[in-house]
Amino acid sequence: MLVAQVQFRQAGKRYYFNPNTLPVQDQTLVVVETVRGIELGKVVGKLVEVKEEELQTELKPILRLATDNDIEENDYNKSLELQVIKVTKELVKRNELDMKLLAAEYTLDRDRLVVYFESENRVDFRQLVKDLSESFKTRIELRQVGSRDGAKFIGGIGPCGLITCCTTFIGEFDNVSIKMAKNQNLSLNPQKISGNCGKLLCCIKFENSVYEELRQNMPDVGDKIKTKDGGATVISINILRQQLKVAYEDGSFGYVLLKDIEKKHAN
């Protein structure tokens, strides 16, 4: 069946919805019903073919194309969020809770208010929920998120000097391993390969497939190779340049391109 991918925030996770016969296309604003309530989202990309057995949850329909009134209501809800955060911070302080507030958002009909927070420990926020319910006269949902999601909410500049990937285009987080960092010859200093969230940089993951492909035919450091200038030992490798630094048998050093090796892994 054909499904639409709907996103609720910039670089957010994409969810499948049944477009029915509605004329939706990339960037179309739509109104849908989620587990939280009625929300306004944006269709991302073209309709995609998905098998029913691949769906993890029941496929809900898109209720309607967003009207001008829906868009105005959504903008008004967003204008309330700073005040919600301000009041919530005061209530958190009053209840002496160890939690870092990240964001707050209303559903489109303001039937529910969702507050996101980060904490290293479990938080008993039952009294806070009561206080918030009294203050905003709506249903309250407090959602604890991890450090990576927390960094995504806050945003910022990465070590590369660009806006963090998680706030610009990464919708879902993948597992990143030290092995991937080793594949790319990165320094294993945690300060150099960690993002603002304190976890391994996301770019290590989505760049890894390129490095794996380029690394396939390259010898390892310490391997013996044959070049047009004679036998040599690999001292270091530059994966992106497909270049090796080598020590020749006569004691001299030099650089060799991978394509110029006459025999790899020679004994």
PDB file of C-alpha atoms in Angstrom:
ATOM      1  CA  MET A   1       0.000   0.000   0.000  1.00  0.00           C
ATOM      2  CA  LEU A   2       1.030   3.598  -0.543  1.00  0.00           C
ATOM      3  CA  VAL A   3       1.704   5.577   2.633  1.00  0.00           C
ATOM      4  CA  ALA A   4       2.696   9.147   3.416  1.00  0.00           C
ATOM      5  CA  GLN A   5       5.630   9.978   5.692  1.00  0.00           C
ATOM      6  CA  VAL A   6       4.654  12.701   8.150  1.00  0.00           C
ATOM      7  CA  GLN A   7       7.060  14.738  10.284  1.00  0.00           C
ATOM      8  CA  PHE A   8       6.032  16.889  13.257  1.00  0.00           C
ATOM      9  CA  ARG A   9       9.198  18.920  13.771  1.00  0.00           C
ATOM     10  CA  GLN A  10      12.345  19.874  11.873  1.00  0.00           C
ATOM     11  CA  ALA A  11      14.525  16.778  11.419  1.00  0.00           C
ATOM     12  CA  GLY A  12      12.059  14.793  13.503  1.00  0.00           C
ATOM     13  CA  LYS A  13      11.151  11.140  13.172  1.00  0.00           C
ATOM     14  CA  ARG A  14       8.906  10.259  10.233  1.00  0.00           C
ATOM     15  CA  TYR A  15       5.673   8.357  10.793  1.00  0.00           C
ATOM     16  CA  TYR A  16       3.533   6.484   8.296  1.00  0.00           C
ATOM     17  CA  PHE A  17      -0.070   7.564   7.653  1.00  0.00           C
ATOM     18  CA  ASN A  18      -2.692   6.471   5.169  1.00  0.00           C
ATOM     19  CA  PRO A  19      -3.251   9.352   2.697  1.00  0.00           C
ATOM     20  CA  ASN A  20      -6.564   7.850   1.507  1.00  0.00           C
ATOM     21  CA  THR A  21      -7.537   9.841  -1.562  1.00  0.00           C
ATOM     22  CA  LEU A  22      -6.181  13.177  -0.338  1.00  0.00           C
ATOM     23  CA  PRO A  23      -3.901  15.006  -2.821  1.00  0.00           C
ATOM     24  CA  VAL A  24      -0.833  15.068  -0.569  1.00  0.00           C
ATOM     25  CA  GLN A  25       2.692  15.621  -1.812  1.00  0.00           C
ATOM     26  CA  ASP A  26       6.069  16.710  -0.446  1.00  0.00           C
ATOM     27  CA  GLN A  27       5.744  19.587   2.082  1.00  0.00           C
ATOM     28  CA  THR A  28       1.926  19.361   2.282  1.00  0.00           C
ATOM     29  CA  LEU A  29       0.678  20.341   5.753  1.00  0.00           C
ATOM     30  CA  VAL A  30      -1.832  17.833   7.128  1.00  0.00           C
ATOM     31  CA  VAL A  31      -3.851  17.164  10.271  1.00  0.00           C
ATOM     32  CA  VAL A  32      -3.556  13.683  11.775  1.00  0.00           C
ATOM     33  CA  GLU A  33      -4.528  11.843  14.936  1.00  0.00           C
ATOM     34  CA  THR A  34      -1.643  10.395  16.952  1.00  0.00           C
ATOM     35  CA  VAL A  35      -1.432   8.671  20.324  1.00  0.00           C
ATOM     36  CA  ARG A  36      -1.146  12.141  21.847  1.00  0.00           C
ATOM     37  CA  GLY A  37      -4.122  13.641  20.049  1.00  0.00           C
ATOM     38  CA  ILE A  38      -4.811  15.828  17.034  1.00  0.00           C
ATOM     39  CA  GLU A  39      -1.592  17.242  15.565  1.00  0.00           C
ATOM     40  CA  LEU A  40      -0.422  19.219  12.568  1.00  0.00           C
ATOM     41  CA  GLY A  41       2.396  17.661  10.573  1.00  0.00           C
ATOM     42  CA  LYS A  42       4.148  17.921   7.239  1.00  0.00           C
ATOM     43  CA  VAL A  43       4.353  15.284   4.529  1.00  0.00           C
ATOM     44  CA  VAL A  44       7.993  14.595   3.648  1.00  0.00           C
ATOM     45  CA  GLY A  45       8.906  13.190   0.247  1.00  0.00           C
ATOM     46  CA  LYS A  46       6.773  11.171  -2.117  1.00  0.00           C
ATOM     47  CA  LEU A  47       4.322   8.441  -1.153  1.00  0.00           C
ATOM     48  CA  VAL A  48       6.158   5.171  -0.530  1.00  0.00           C
ATOM     49  CA  GLU A  49       5.115   1.556  -1.012  1.00  0.00           C
ATOM     50  CA  VAL A  50       5.032  -0.418   2.250  1.00  0.00           C
ATOM     51  CA  LYS A  51       3.944  -4.001   2.864  1.00  0.00           C
ATOM     52  CA  GLU A  52       1.333  -4.451   5.576  1.00  0.00           C
ATOM     53  CA  GLU A  53       3.529  -6.929   7.473  1.00  0.00           C
ATOM     54  CA  GLU A  54       6.225  -4.230   7.731  1.00  0.00           C
ATOM     55  CA  LEU A  55       3.936  -1.913   9.708  1.00  0.00           C
ATOM     56  CA  GLN A  56       4.653  -2.033  13.431  1.00  0.00           C
ATOM     57  CA  THR A  57       1.449  -0.279  14.469  1.00  0.00           C
ATOM     58  CA  GLU A  58      -2.002   0.294  13.033  1.00  0.00           C
ATOM     59  CA  LEU A  59      -1.868   2.670  10.081  1.00  0.00           C
ATOM     60  CA  LYS A  60      -3.956   5.722  10.864  1.00  0.00           C
ATOM     61  CA  PRO A  61      -5.432   7.947   8.166  1.00  0.00           C
ATOM     62  CA  ILE A  62      -4.620  11.570   7.457  1.00  0.00           C
ATOM     63  CA  LEU A  63      -7.722  13.407   8.672  1.00  0.00           C
ATOM     64  CA  ARG A  64      -7.535  16.383   6.329  1.00  0.00           C
ATOM     65  CA  LEU A  65      -5.311  18.860   4.581  1.00  0.00           C
ATOM     66  CA  ALA A  66      -4.402  21.650   6.999  1.00  0.00           C
ATOM     67  CA  THR A  67      -6.623  24.712   6.706  1.00  0.00           C
ATOM     68  CA  ASP A  68      -5.601  28.317   7.325  1.00  0.00           C
ATOM     69  CA  ASN A  69      -7.307  28.045  10.704  1.00  0.00           C
ATOM     70  CA  ASP A  70      -5.268  24.935  11.577  1.00  0.00           C
ATOM     71  CA  ILE A  71      -2.040  26.736  10.709  1.00  0.00           C
ATOM     72  CA  GLU A  72      -3.051  29.786  12.763  1.00  0.00           C
ATOM     73  CA  GLU A  73      -3.914  27.579  15.744  1.00  0.00           C
ATOM     74  CA  ASN A  74      -0.586  25.791  15.463  1.00  0.00           C
ATOM     75  CA  ASP A  75       1.307  29.095  15.333  1.00  0.00           C
ATOM     76  CA  TYR A  76      -0.635  30.338  18.366  1.00  0.00           C
ATOM     77  CA  ASN A  77       0.215  27.147  20.283  1.00  0.00           C
ATOM     78  CA  LYS A  78       3.901  27.661  19.532  1.00  0.00           C
ATOM     79  CA  SER A  79       3.682  31.239  20.826  1.00  0.00           C
ATOM     80  CA  LEU A  80       2.574  29.830  24.209  1.00  0.00           C
ATOM     81  CA  GLU A  81       5.524  27.481  24.617  1.00  0.00           C
ATOM     82  CA  LEU A  82       8.021  29.950  26.127  1.00  0.00           C
ATOM     83  CA  GLN A  83       5.555  30.887  28.858  1.00  0.00           C
ATOM     84  CA  VAL A  84       4.870  27.202  29.505  1.00  0.00           C
ATOM     85  CA  ILE A  85       8.593  26.559  29.942  1.00  0.00           C
ATOM     86  CA  LYS A  86       8.951  29.545  32.253  1.00  0.00           C
ATOM     87  CA  VAL A  87       6.101  28.423  34.514  1.00  0.00           C
ATOM     88  CA  THR A  88       7.267  24.804  34.449  1.00  0.00           C
ATOM     89  CA  LYS A  89      10.783  25.803  35.514  1.00  0.00           C
ATOM     90  CA  GLU A  90       9.337  27.628  38.506  1.00  0.00           C
ATOM     91  CA  LEU A  91       7.273  24.576  39.453  1.00  0.00           C
ATOM     92  CA  VAL A  92      10.264  22.259  39.039  1.00  0.00           C
ATOM     93  CA  LYS A  93      12.263  24.476  41.377  1.00  0.00           C
ATOM     94  CA  ARG A  94       9.414  24.602  43.885  1.00  0.00           C
ATOM     95  CA  ASN A  95       9.140  20.791  43.876  1.00  0.00           C
ATOM     96  CA  GLU A  96      12.951  20.432  44.114  1.00  0.00           C
ATOM     97  CA  LEU A  97      13.160  18.100  41.147  1.00  0.00           C
ATOM     98  CA  ASP A  98      16.431  17.182  39.439  1.00  0.00           C
ATOM     99  CA  MET A  99      15.408  17.610  35.806  1.00  0.00           C
ATOM    100  CA  LYS A 100      16.430  19.737  32.838  1.00  0.00           C
ATOM    101  CA  LEU A 101      13.530  21.124  30.809  1.00  0.00           C
ATOM    102  CA  LEU A 102      13.998  20.938  27.064  1.00  0.00           C
ATOM    103  CA  ALA A 103      10.768  21.845  25.298  1.00  0.00           C
ATOM    104  CA  ALA A 104       6.995  21.969  25.571  1.00  0.00           C
ATOM    105  CA  GLU A 105       4.312  21.635  22.933  1.00  0.00           C
ATOM    106  CA  TYR A 106       0.533  21.557  22.729  1.00  0.00           C
ATOM    107  CA  THR A 107      -1.476  19.276  20.519  1.00  0.00           C
ATOM    108  CA  LEU A 108      -3.369  21.197  17.835  1.00  0.00           C
ATOM    109  CA  ASP A 109      -6.594  21.336  19.837  1.00  0.00           C
ATOM    110  CA  ARG A 110      -4.698  22.101  23.073  1.00  0.00           C
ATOM    111  CA  ASP A 111      -6.262  19.003  24.606  1.00  0.00           C
ATOM    112  CA  ARG A 112      -2.827  17.908  25.809  1.00  0.00           C
ATOM    113  CA  LEU A 113       0.427  19.604  26.787  1.00  0.00           C
ATOM    114  CA  VAL A 114       3.625  17.581  26.396  1.00  0.00           C
ATOM    115  CA  VAL A 115       6.722  18.652  28.337  1.00  0.00           C
ATOM    116  CA  TYR A 116      10.096  17.111  27.478  1.00  0.00           C
ATOM    117  CA  PHE A 117      12.879  16.865  30.031  1.00  0.00           C
ATOM    118  CA  GLU A 118      16.251  15.228  30.588  1.00  0.00           C
ATOM    119  CA  SER A 119      17.489  13.695  33.821  1.00  0.00           C
ATOM    120  CA  GLU A 120      20.189  11.231  34.769  1.00  0.00           C
ATOM    121  CA  ASN A 121      17.882   9.667  37.364  1.00  0.00           C
ATOM    122  CA  ARG A 122      14.269   8.573  37.634  1.00  0.00           C
ATOM    123  CA  VAL A 123      12.050  11.503  38.574  1.00  0.00           C
ATOM    124  CA  ASP A 124       8.876  11.347  40.652  1.00  0.00           C
ATOM    125  CA  PHE A 125       6.948  14.086  38.869  1.00  0.00           C
ATOM    126  CA  ARG A 126       3.428  13.248  40.081  1.00  0.00           C
ATOM    127  CA  GLN A 127       3.072  16.479  42.050  1.00  0.00           C
ATOM    128  CA  LEU A 128       4.508  18.455  39.129  1.00  0.00           C
ATOM    129  CA  VAL A 129       1.853  16.987  36.819  1.00  0.00           C
ATOM    130  CA  LYS A 130      -0.850  18.096  39.237  1.00  0.00           C
ATOM    131  CA  ASP A 131       0.611  21.592  39.466  1.00  0.00           C
ATOM    132  CA  LEU A 132       0.891  21.894  35.683  1.00  0.00           C
ATOM    133  CA  SER A 133      -2.646  20.622  35.204  1.00  0.00           C
ATOM    134  CA  GLU A 134      -3.941  23.295  37.564  1.00  0.00           C
ATOM    135  CA  SER A 135      -1.898  25.998  35.855  1.00  0.00           C
ATOM    136  CA  PHE A 136      -2.785  25.176  32.227  1.00  0.00           C
ATOM    137  CA  LYS A 137      -6.181  23.447  32.590  1.00  0.00           C
ATOM    138  CA  THR A 138      -5.358  20.612  30.203  1.00  0.00           C
ATOM    139  CA  ARG A 139      -4.005  17.068  30.238  1.00  0.00           C
ATOM    140  CA  ILE A 140      -0.290  16.923  30.967  1.00  0.00           C
ATOM    141  CA  GLU A 141       2.272  14.476  29.651  1.00  0.00           C
ATOM    142  CA  LEU A 142       5.871  14.603  30.893  1.00  0.00           C
ATOM    143  CA  ARG A 143       8.302  12.740  28.677  1.00  0.00           C
ATOM    144  CA  GLN A 144      11.872  11.929  29.733  1.00  0.00           C
ATOM    145  CA  VAL A 145      14.326  11.731  26.822  1.00  0.00           C
ATOM    146  CA  GLY A 146      17.954  10.666  26.513  1.00  0.00           C
ATOM    147  CA  SER A 147      20.994  12.888  26.079  1.00  0.00           C
ATOM    148  CA  ARG A 148      20.990  12.604  22.269  1.00  0.00           C
ATOM    149  CA  ASP A 149      17.359  13.686  22.026  1.00  0.00           C
ATOM    150  CA  GLY A 150      18.125  16.432  24.531  1.00  0.00           C
ATOM    151  CA  ALA A 151      20.891  17.803  22.331  1.00  0.00           C
ATOM    152  CA  LYS A 152      18.525  17.614  19.349  1.00  0.00           C
ATOM    153  CA  PHE A 153      15.991  19.825  21.141  1.00  0.00           C
ATOM    154  CA  ILE A 154      18.596  22.392  22.168  1.00  0.00           C
ATOM    155  CA  GLY A 155      20.632  22.446  18.937  1.00  0.00           C
ATOM    156  CA  GLY A 156      24.032  24.064  18.639  1.00  0.00           C
ATOM    157  CA  ILE A 157      27.288  23.927  16.705  1.00  0.00           C
ATOM    158  CA  GLY A 158      29.206  20.683  16.244  1.00  0.00           C
ATOM    159  CA  PRO A 159      32.996  20.265  16.471  1.00  0.00           C
ATOM    160  CA  CYS A 160      33.110  20.633  12.667  1.00  0.00           C
ATOM    161  CA  GLY A 161      31.840  24.217  12.993  1.00  0.00           C
ATOM    162  CA  LEU A 162      28.456  23.482  11.382  1.00  0.00           C
ATOM    163  CA  ILE A 163      24.984  23.266  12.918  1.00  0.00           C
ATOM    164  CA  THR A 164      24.569  19.816  14.496  1.00  0.00           C
ATOM    165  CA  CYS A 165      23.318  17.093  12.159  1.00  0.00           C
ATOM    166  CA  CYS A 166      20.592  16.017  14.596  1.00  0.00           C
ATOM    167  CA  THR A 167      18.876  19.407  14.306  1.00  0.00           C
ATOM    168  CA  THR A 168      19.172  19.667  10.531  1.00  0.00           C
ATOM    169  CA  PHE A 169      18.499  16.297   8.914  1.00  0.00           C
ATOM    170  CA  ILE A 170      18.860  13.236  11.176  1.00  0.00           C
ATOM    171  CA  GLY A 171      15.379  11.952  11.974  1.00  0.00           C
ATOM    172  CA  GLU A 172      16.304   8.857  13.950  1.00  0.00           C
ATOM    173  CA  PHE A 173      19.472   7.988  15.841  1.00  0.00           C
ATOM    174  CA  ASP A 174      21.530   4.947  14.816  1.00  0.00           C
ATOM    175  CA  ASN A 175      23.979   3.047  16.966  1.00  0.00           C
ATOM    176  CA  VAL A 176      27.541   4.386  16.695  1.00  0.00           C
ATOM    177  CA  SER A 177      30.479   2.220  17.775  1.00  0.00           C
ATOM    178  CA  ILE A 178      34.148   2.698  18.564  1.00  0.00           C
ATOM    179  CA  LYS A 179      34.885   0.182  15.791  1.00  0.00           C
ATOM    180  CA  MET A 180      33.494   2.689  13.268  1.00  0.00           C
ATOM    181  CA  ALA A 181      35.834   5.361  14.624  1.00  0.00           C
ATOM    182  CA  LYS A 182      38.775   2.960  14.260  1.00  0.00           C
ATOM    183  CA  ASN A 183      37.751   2.202  10.664  1.00  0.00           C
ATOM    184  CA  GLN A 184      38.117   5.913   9.915  1.00  0.00           C
ATOM    185  CA  ASN A 185      41.478   6.289  11.695  1.00  0.00           C
ATOM    186  CA  LEU A 186      39.957   8.794  14.095  1.00  0.00           C
ATOM    187  CA  SER A 187      41.538   9.747  17.374  1.00  0.00           C
ATOM    188  CA  LEU A 188      39.955   7.688  20.144  1.00  0.00           C
ATOM    189  CA  ASN A 189      40.106  10.664  22.513  1.00  0.00           C
ATOM    190  CA  PRO A 190      36.473  10.916  23.775  1.00  0.00           C
ATOM    191  CA  GLN A 191      36.581  14.724  23.641  1.00  0.00           C
ATOM    192  CA  LYS A 192      37.401  14.647  19.927  1.00  0.00           C
ATOM    193  CA  ILE A 193      34.857  12.052  18.789  1.00  0.00           C
ATOM    194  CA  SER A 194      31.919  13.007  21.022  1.00  0.00           C
ATOM    195  CA  GLY A 195      29.122  15.414  20.195  1.00  0.00           C
ATOM    196  CA  ASN A 196      27.344  17.993  22.342  1.00  0.00           C
ATOM    197  CA  CYS A 197      25.285  15.159  23.836  1.00  0.00           C
ATOM    198  CA  GLY A 198      28.412  13.419  25.157  1.00  0.00           C
ATOM    199  CA  LYS A 199      27.826  10.410  22.881  1.00  0.00           C
ATOM    200  CA  LEU A 200      29.848   9.362  19.827  1.00  0.00           C
ATOM    201  CA  LEU A 201      29.387  11.709  16.866  1.00  0.00           C
ATOM    202  CA  CYS A 202      26.466  10.747  14.602  1.00  0.00           C
ATOM    203  CA  CYS A 203      28.533  11.542  11.505  1.00  0.00           C
ATOM    204  CA  ILE A 204      30.802   8.596  12.347  1.00  0.00           C
ATOM    205  CA  LYS A 205      27.860   6.321  11.530  1.00  0.00           C
ATOM    206  CA  PHE A 206      26.646   7.778   8.258  1.00  0.00           C
ATOM    207  CA  GLU A 207      30.199   8.224   6.930  1.00  0.00           C
ATOM    208  CA  ASN A 208      31.201   4.699   7.909  1.00  0.00           C
ATOM    209  CA  SER A 209      29.849   2.933   4.792  1.00  0.00           C
ATOM    210  CA  VAL A 210      32.089   5.086   2.568  1.00  0.00           C
ATOM    211  CA  TYR A 211      35.147   4.305   4.673  1.00  0.00           C
ATOM    212  CA  GLU A 212      34.329   0.578   4.687  1.00  0.00           C
ATOM    213  CA  GLU A 213      34.136   0.565   0.906  1.00  0.00           C
ATOM    214  CA  LEU A 214      37.386   2.509   0.486  1.00  0.00           C
ATOM    215  CA  ARG A 215      39.136   0.391   3.119  1.00  0.00           C
ATOM    216  CA  GLN A 216      38.350  -2.961   1.474  1.00  0.00           C
ATOM    217  CA  ASN A 217      41.448  -3.188  -0.710  1.00  0.00           C
ATOM    218  CA  MET A 218      43.833  -1.238   1.481  1.00  0.00           C
ATOM    219  CA  PRO A 219      46.614  -3.016   3.396  1.00  0.00           C
ATOM    220  CA  ASP A 220      46.938  -2.565   7.136  1.00  0.00           C
ATOM    221  CA  VAL A 221      49.714  -0.735   8.960  1.00  0.00           C
ATOM    222  CA  GLY A 222      52.689  -3.100   9.212  1.00  0.00           C
ATOM    223  CA  ASP A 223      51.855  -5.033   6.031  1.00  0.00           C
ATOM    224  CA  LYS A 224      54.607  -5.717   3.499  1.00  0.00           C
ATOM    225  CA  ILE A 225      53.883  -4.504  -0.039  1.00  0.00           C
ATOM    226  CA  LYS A 226      55.661  -4.307  -3.380  1.00  0.00           C
ATOM    227  CA  THR A 227      55.915  -1.041  -5.286  1.00  0.00           C
ATOM    228  CA  LYS A 228      57.678   0.075  -8.453  1.00  0.00           C
ATOM    229  CA  ASP A 229      60.493   1.308  -6.176  1.00  0.00           C
ATOM    230  CA  GLY A 230      60.826  -2.022  -4.385  1.00  0.00           C
ATOM    231  CA  GLY A 231      59.561  -3.695  -1.244  1.00  0.00           C
ATOM    232  CA  ALA A 232      58.176  -1.563   1.585  1.00  0.00           C
ATOM    233  CA  THR A 233      56.327  -1.664   4.898  1.00  0.00           C
ATOM    234  CA  VAL A 234      53.118   0.324   5.434  1.00  0.00           C
ATOM    235  CA  ILE A 235      53.553   2.944   8.184  1.00  0.00           C
ATOM    236  CA  SER A 236      50.214   4.731   7.911  1.00  0.00           C
ATOM    237  CA  ILE A 237      47.235   4.959   5.570  1.00  0.00           C
ATOM    238  CA  ASN A 238      45.045   7.792   4.301  1.00  0.00           C
ATOM    239  CA  ILE A 239      41.743   6.159   3.406  1.00  0.00           C
ATOM    240  CA  LEU A 240      40.100   9.084   1.630  1.00  0.00           C
ATOM    241  CA  ARG A 241      43.155   9.822  -0.507  1.00  0.00           C
ATOM    242  CA  GLN A 242      43.785   6.090  -1.038  1.00  0.00           C
ATOM    243  CA  GLN A 243      47.382   6.796  -0.124  1.00  0.00           C
ATOM    244  CA  LEU A 244      49.965   4.923   1.977  1.00  0.00           C
ATOM    245  CA  LYS A 245      53.030   6.154   3.815  1.00  0.00           C
ATOM    246  CA  VAL A 246      55.706   3.489   3.559  1.00  0.00           C
ATOM    247  CA  ALA A 247      59.220   2.660   4.720  1.00  0.00           C
ATOM    248  CA  TYR A 248      61.377   1.156   1.974  1.00  0.00           C
ATOM    249  CA  GLU A 249      63.852  -1.630   2.566  1.00  0.00           C
ATOM    250  CA  ASP A 250      66.759   0.783   2.046  1.00  0.00           C
ATOM    251  CA  GLY A 251      65.592   2.882   5.014  1.00  0.00           C
ATOM    252  CA  SER A 252      63.973   5.702   3.047  1.00  0.00           C
ATOM    253  CA  PHE A 253      60.361   6.810   3.320  1.00  0.00           C
ATOM    254  CA  GLY A 254      57.758   7.799   0.774  1.00  0.00           C
ATOM    255  CA  TYR A 255      54.098   7.907  -0.228  1.00  0.00           C
ATOM    256  CA  VAL A 256      52.382   5.465  -2.567  1.00  0.00           C
ATOM    257  CA  LEU A 257      48.882   5.525  -4.056  1.00  0.00           C
ATOM    258  CA  LEU A 258      46.890   2.343  -3.606  1.00  0.00           C
ATOM    259  CA  LYS A 259      46.488   1.944  -7.376  1.00  0.00           C
ATOM    260  CA  ASP A 260      50.281   1.956  -7.812  1.00  0.00           C
ATOM    261  CA  ILE A 261      50.923  -1.018  -5.521  1.00  0.00           C
ATOM    262  CA  GLU A 262      52.211  -3.906  -7.611  1.00  0.00           C
ATOM    263  CA  LYS A 263      51.463  -6.559  -5.030  1.00  0.00           C
ATOM    264  CA  LYS A 264      49.535  -6.223  -1.791  1.00  0.00           C
ATOM    265  CA  HIS A 265      50.260  -8.076   1.405  1.00  0.00           C
ATOM    266  CA  ALA A 266      53.446  -9.542   0.029  1.00  0.00           C
ATOM    267  CA  ASN A 267      55.426 -11.797   2.378  1.00  0.00           C
TER     268      ASN A 267
END
